[in-house]
XYZ file of C-alpha atoms in Angstrom:
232
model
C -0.127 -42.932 -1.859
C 1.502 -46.165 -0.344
C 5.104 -45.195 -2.062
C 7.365 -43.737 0.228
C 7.477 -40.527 -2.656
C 3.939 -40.148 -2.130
C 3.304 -41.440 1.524
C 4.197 -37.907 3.238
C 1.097 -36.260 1.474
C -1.278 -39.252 1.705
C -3.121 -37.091 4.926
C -2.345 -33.691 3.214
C -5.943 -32.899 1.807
C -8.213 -33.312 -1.137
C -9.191 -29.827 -1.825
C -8.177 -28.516 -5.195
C -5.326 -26.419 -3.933
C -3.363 -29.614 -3.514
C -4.022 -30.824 -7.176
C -1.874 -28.666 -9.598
C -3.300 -28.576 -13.539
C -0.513 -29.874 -16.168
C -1.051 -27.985 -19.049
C 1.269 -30.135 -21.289
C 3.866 -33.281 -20.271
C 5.766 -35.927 -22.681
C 3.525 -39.287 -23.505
C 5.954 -41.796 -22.877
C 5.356 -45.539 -22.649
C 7.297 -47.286 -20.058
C 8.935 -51.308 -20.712
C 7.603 -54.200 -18.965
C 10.834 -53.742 -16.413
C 9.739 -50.006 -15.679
C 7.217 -49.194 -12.914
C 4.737 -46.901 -13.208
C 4.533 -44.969 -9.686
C 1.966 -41.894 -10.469
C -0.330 -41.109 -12.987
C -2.199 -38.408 -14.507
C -6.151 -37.908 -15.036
C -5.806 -39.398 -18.251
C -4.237 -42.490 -17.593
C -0.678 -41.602 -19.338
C 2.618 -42.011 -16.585
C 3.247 -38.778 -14.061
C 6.328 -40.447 -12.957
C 8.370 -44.052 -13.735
C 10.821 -45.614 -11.818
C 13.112 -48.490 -13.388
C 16.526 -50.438 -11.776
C 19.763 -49.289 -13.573
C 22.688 -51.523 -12.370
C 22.791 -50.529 -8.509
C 20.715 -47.588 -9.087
C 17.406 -45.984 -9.823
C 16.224 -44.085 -12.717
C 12.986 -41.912 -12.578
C 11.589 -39.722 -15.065
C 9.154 -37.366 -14.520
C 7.183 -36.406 -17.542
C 6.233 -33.198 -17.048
C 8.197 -30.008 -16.378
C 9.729 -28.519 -13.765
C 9.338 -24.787 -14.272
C 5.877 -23.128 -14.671
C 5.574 -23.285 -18.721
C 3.780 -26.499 -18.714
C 2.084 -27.001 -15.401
C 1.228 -24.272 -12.316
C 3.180 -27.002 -9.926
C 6.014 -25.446 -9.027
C 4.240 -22.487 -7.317
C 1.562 -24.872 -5.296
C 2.943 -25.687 -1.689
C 3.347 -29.148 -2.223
C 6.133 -28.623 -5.047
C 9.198 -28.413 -2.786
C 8.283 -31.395 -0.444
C 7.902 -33.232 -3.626
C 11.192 -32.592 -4.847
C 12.650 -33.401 -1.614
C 11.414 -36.884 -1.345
C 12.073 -37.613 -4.867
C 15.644 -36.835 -4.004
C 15.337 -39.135 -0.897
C 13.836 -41.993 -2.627
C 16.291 -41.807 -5.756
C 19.359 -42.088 -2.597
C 17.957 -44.237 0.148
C 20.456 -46.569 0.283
C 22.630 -44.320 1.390
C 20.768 -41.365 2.397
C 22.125 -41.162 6.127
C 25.475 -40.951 4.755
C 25.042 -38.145 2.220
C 22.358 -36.008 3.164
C 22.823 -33.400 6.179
C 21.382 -30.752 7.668
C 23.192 -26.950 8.371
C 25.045 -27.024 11.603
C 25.678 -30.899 11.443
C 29.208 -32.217 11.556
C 29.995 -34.906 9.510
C 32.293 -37.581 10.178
C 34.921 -38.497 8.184
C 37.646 -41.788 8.473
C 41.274 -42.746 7.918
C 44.663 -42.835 8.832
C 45.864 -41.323 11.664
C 47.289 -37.909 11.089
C 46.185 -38.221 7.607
C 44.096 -35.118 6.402
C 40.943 -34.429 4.508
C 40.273 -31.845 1.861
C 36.585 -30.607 1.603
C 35.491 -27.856 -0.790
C 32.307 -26.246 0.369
C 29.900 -24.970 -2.089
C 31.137 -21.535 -2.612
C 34.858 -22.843 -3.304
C 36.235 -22.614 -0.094
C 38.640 -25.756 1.002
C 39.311 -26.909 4.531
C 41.329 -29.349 5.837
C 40.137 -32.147 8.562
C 42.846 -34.145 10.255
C 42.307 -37.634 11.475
C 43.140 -38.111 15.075
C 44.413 -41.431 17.250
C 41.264 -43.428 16.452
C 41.521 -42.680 12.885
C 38.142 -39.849 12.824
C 37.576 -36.682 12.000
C 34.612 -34.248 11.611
C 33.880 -31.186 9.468
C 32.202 -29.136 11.192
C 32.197 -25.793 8.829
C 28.535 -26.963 7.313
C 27.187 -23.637 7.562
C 26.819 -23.177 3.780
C 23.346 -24.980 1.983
C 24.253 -27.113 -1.189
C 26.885 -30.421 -2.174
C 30.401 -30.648 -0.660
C 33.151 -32.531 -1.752
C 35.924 -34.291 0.325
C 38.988 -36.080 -0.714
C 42.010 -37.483 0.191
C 44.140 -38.451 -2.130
C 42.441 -40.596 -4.708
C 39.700 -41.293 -2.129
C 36.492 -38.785 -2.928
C 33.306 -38.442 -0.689
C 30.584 -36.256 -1.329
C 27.915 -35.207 0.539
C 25.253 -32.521 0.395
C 23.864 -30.059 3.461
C 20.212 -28.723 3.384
C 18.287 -26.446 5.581
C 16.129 -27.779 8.094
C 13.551 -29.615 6.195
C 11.304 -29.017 9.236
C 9.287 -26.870 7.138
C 8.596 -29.455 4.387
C 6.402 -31.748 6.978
C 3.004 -31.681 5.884
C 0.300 -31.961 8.582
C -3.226 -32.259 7.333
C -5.153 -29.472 7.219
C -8.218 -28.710 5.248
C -7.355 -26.529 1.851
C -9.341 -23.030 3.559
C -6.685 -23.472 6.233
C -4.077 -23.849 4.073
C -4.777 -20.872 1.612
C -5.299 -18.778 4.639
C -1.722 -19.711 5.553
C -0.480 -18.537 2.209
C -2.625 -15.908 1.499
C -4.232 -13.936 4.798
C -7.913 -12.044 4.034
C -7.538 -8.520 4.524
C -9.672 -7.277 8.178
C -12.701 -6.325 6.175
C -13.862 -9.601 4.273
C -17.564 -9.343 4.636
C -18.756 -13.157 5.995
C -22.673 -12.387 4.843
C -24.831 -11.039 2.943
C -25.853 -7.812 5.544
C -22.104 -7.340 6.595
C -21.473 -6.870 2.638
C -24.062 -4.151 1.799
C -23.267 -2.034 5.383
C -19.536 -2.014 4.101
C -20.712 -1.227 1.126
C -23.281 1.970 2.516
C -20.412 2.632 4.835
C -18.265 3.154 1.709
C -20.831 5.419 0.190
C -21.410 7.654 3.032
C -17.561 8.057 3.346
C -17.353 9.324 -0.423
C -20.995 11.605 -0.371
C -18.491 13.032 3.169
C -15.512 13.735 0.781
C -17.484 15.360 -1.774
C -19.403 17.291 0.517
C -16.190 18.696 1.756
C -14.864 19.627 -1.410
C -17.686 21.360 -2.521
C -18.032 23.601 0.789
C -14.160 24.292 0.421
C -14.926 25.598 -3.634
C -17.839 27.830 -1.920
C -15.509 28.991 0.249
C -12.925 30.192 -2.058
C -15.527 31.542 -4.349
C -16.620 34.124 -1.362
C -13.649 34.905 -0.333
C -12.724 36.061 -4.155
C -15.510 37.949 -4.173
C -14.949 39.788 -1.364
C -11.302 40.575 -2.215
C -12.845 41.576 -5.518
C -15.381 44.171 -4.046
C -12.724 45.868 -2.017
C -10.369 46.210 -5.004
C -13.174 47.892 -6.557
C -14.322 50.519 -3.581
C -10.202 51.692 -3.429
């Protein structure tokens, strides 16, 4: 829990809601220049980090839709992802990663111009002023960007607020209750259970009552009708 992938949930609870079952995952056995950052209950690697050239490699064994592991639908899934994607791009996280609404500052000549595509295709065009800045400021649209001018590229991606994603601790009652609220009429004992249940009862013995007054009803009232048809 000491890795900055894992530090965020280190207060997050113990309660079984925060430890999803993997069904099935890939046995893989890591080199000596690999690093083993997560394990599973039987001792084989959750996830492995290893140095390629100036950047990082990590492979989670597992998978990332619901076929092999209930995951993806726990709450913790999503933060998960998010600070794998952090981790894998630290070195320049502050440079790539922003958040809707955010402008993002661009450099060059002055009067030259930048191009940036926006997720859904769209292009805009960001013009360097006297000290040689600009800033896009059309980040309204979640997802990765792309910028260039000329041969230069930059890209950079804009998420929602990840305000959501902070994990406070919390036991796991409090936590399913956040996900899933009990209806008004959970019975907390033993007593409250059988009165809702006698209440229940009563209500249907009502119903039935009801019905059958309303059938002796009818049946009267036909044979009343039927009596006068026969006196004419």
């Amino acid at each position: 829990m000491r890795h900055p992938i894992f530090s965020v949930f280190a207060t997050s609870g113990s309660g079984s809601i925060f430890r999803p079952r993997f069904r099935r995952y890939a046995r893989v056995v890591p080199d000596s220049s690999a690093s083993v950052l997560g394990r599973f209950d039987s001792e084989d690697p959750f996830l492995i980090e290893k140095t390629l050239g100036q950047g990082k490699v990590l492979v989670y064994t597992s998978s990332l839709s619901p076929e092999w592991t209930d995951f993806p639908i726990g709450e913790m899934y999503v933060p998960f992802l998010y600070q794998l994607a952090r981790y894998a791009l630290q070195t320049s996280v502050d440079q790539q990663l922003f958040t809707i609404g955010e402008p993002v500052r661009l450099e060059g000549r002055q009067g030259s111009t930048w191009d940036v595509r926006n997720p859904a295709g769209d292009i805009f065009k960001v013009t360097m002023d006297d000290l040689g800045q600009g800033y896009f400021e059309a980040t309204d649209v979640p997802g990765h960007y792309a910028a260039a001018q000329g041969t230069t590229q930059r890209f950079f991606s804009v998420n929602v607020d990840v305000a959501e994603s902070v994990l406070d601790g919390r036991d796991p009652e409090e936590a399913h209750g956040a996900v899933v609220p009990p209806p008004g009429n959970v019975p907390v004992s033993a007593e409250l259970a059988r009165t809702i249940e006698l209440d229940d009862a009563e209500r249907q013995q009502k119903f039935w009552r009801y019905v059958i007054l309303l059938m002796v009803l009818l049946y009267v009232l036909e044979t009343v009708i039927a009596n006068r048809k026969q006196k004419k």
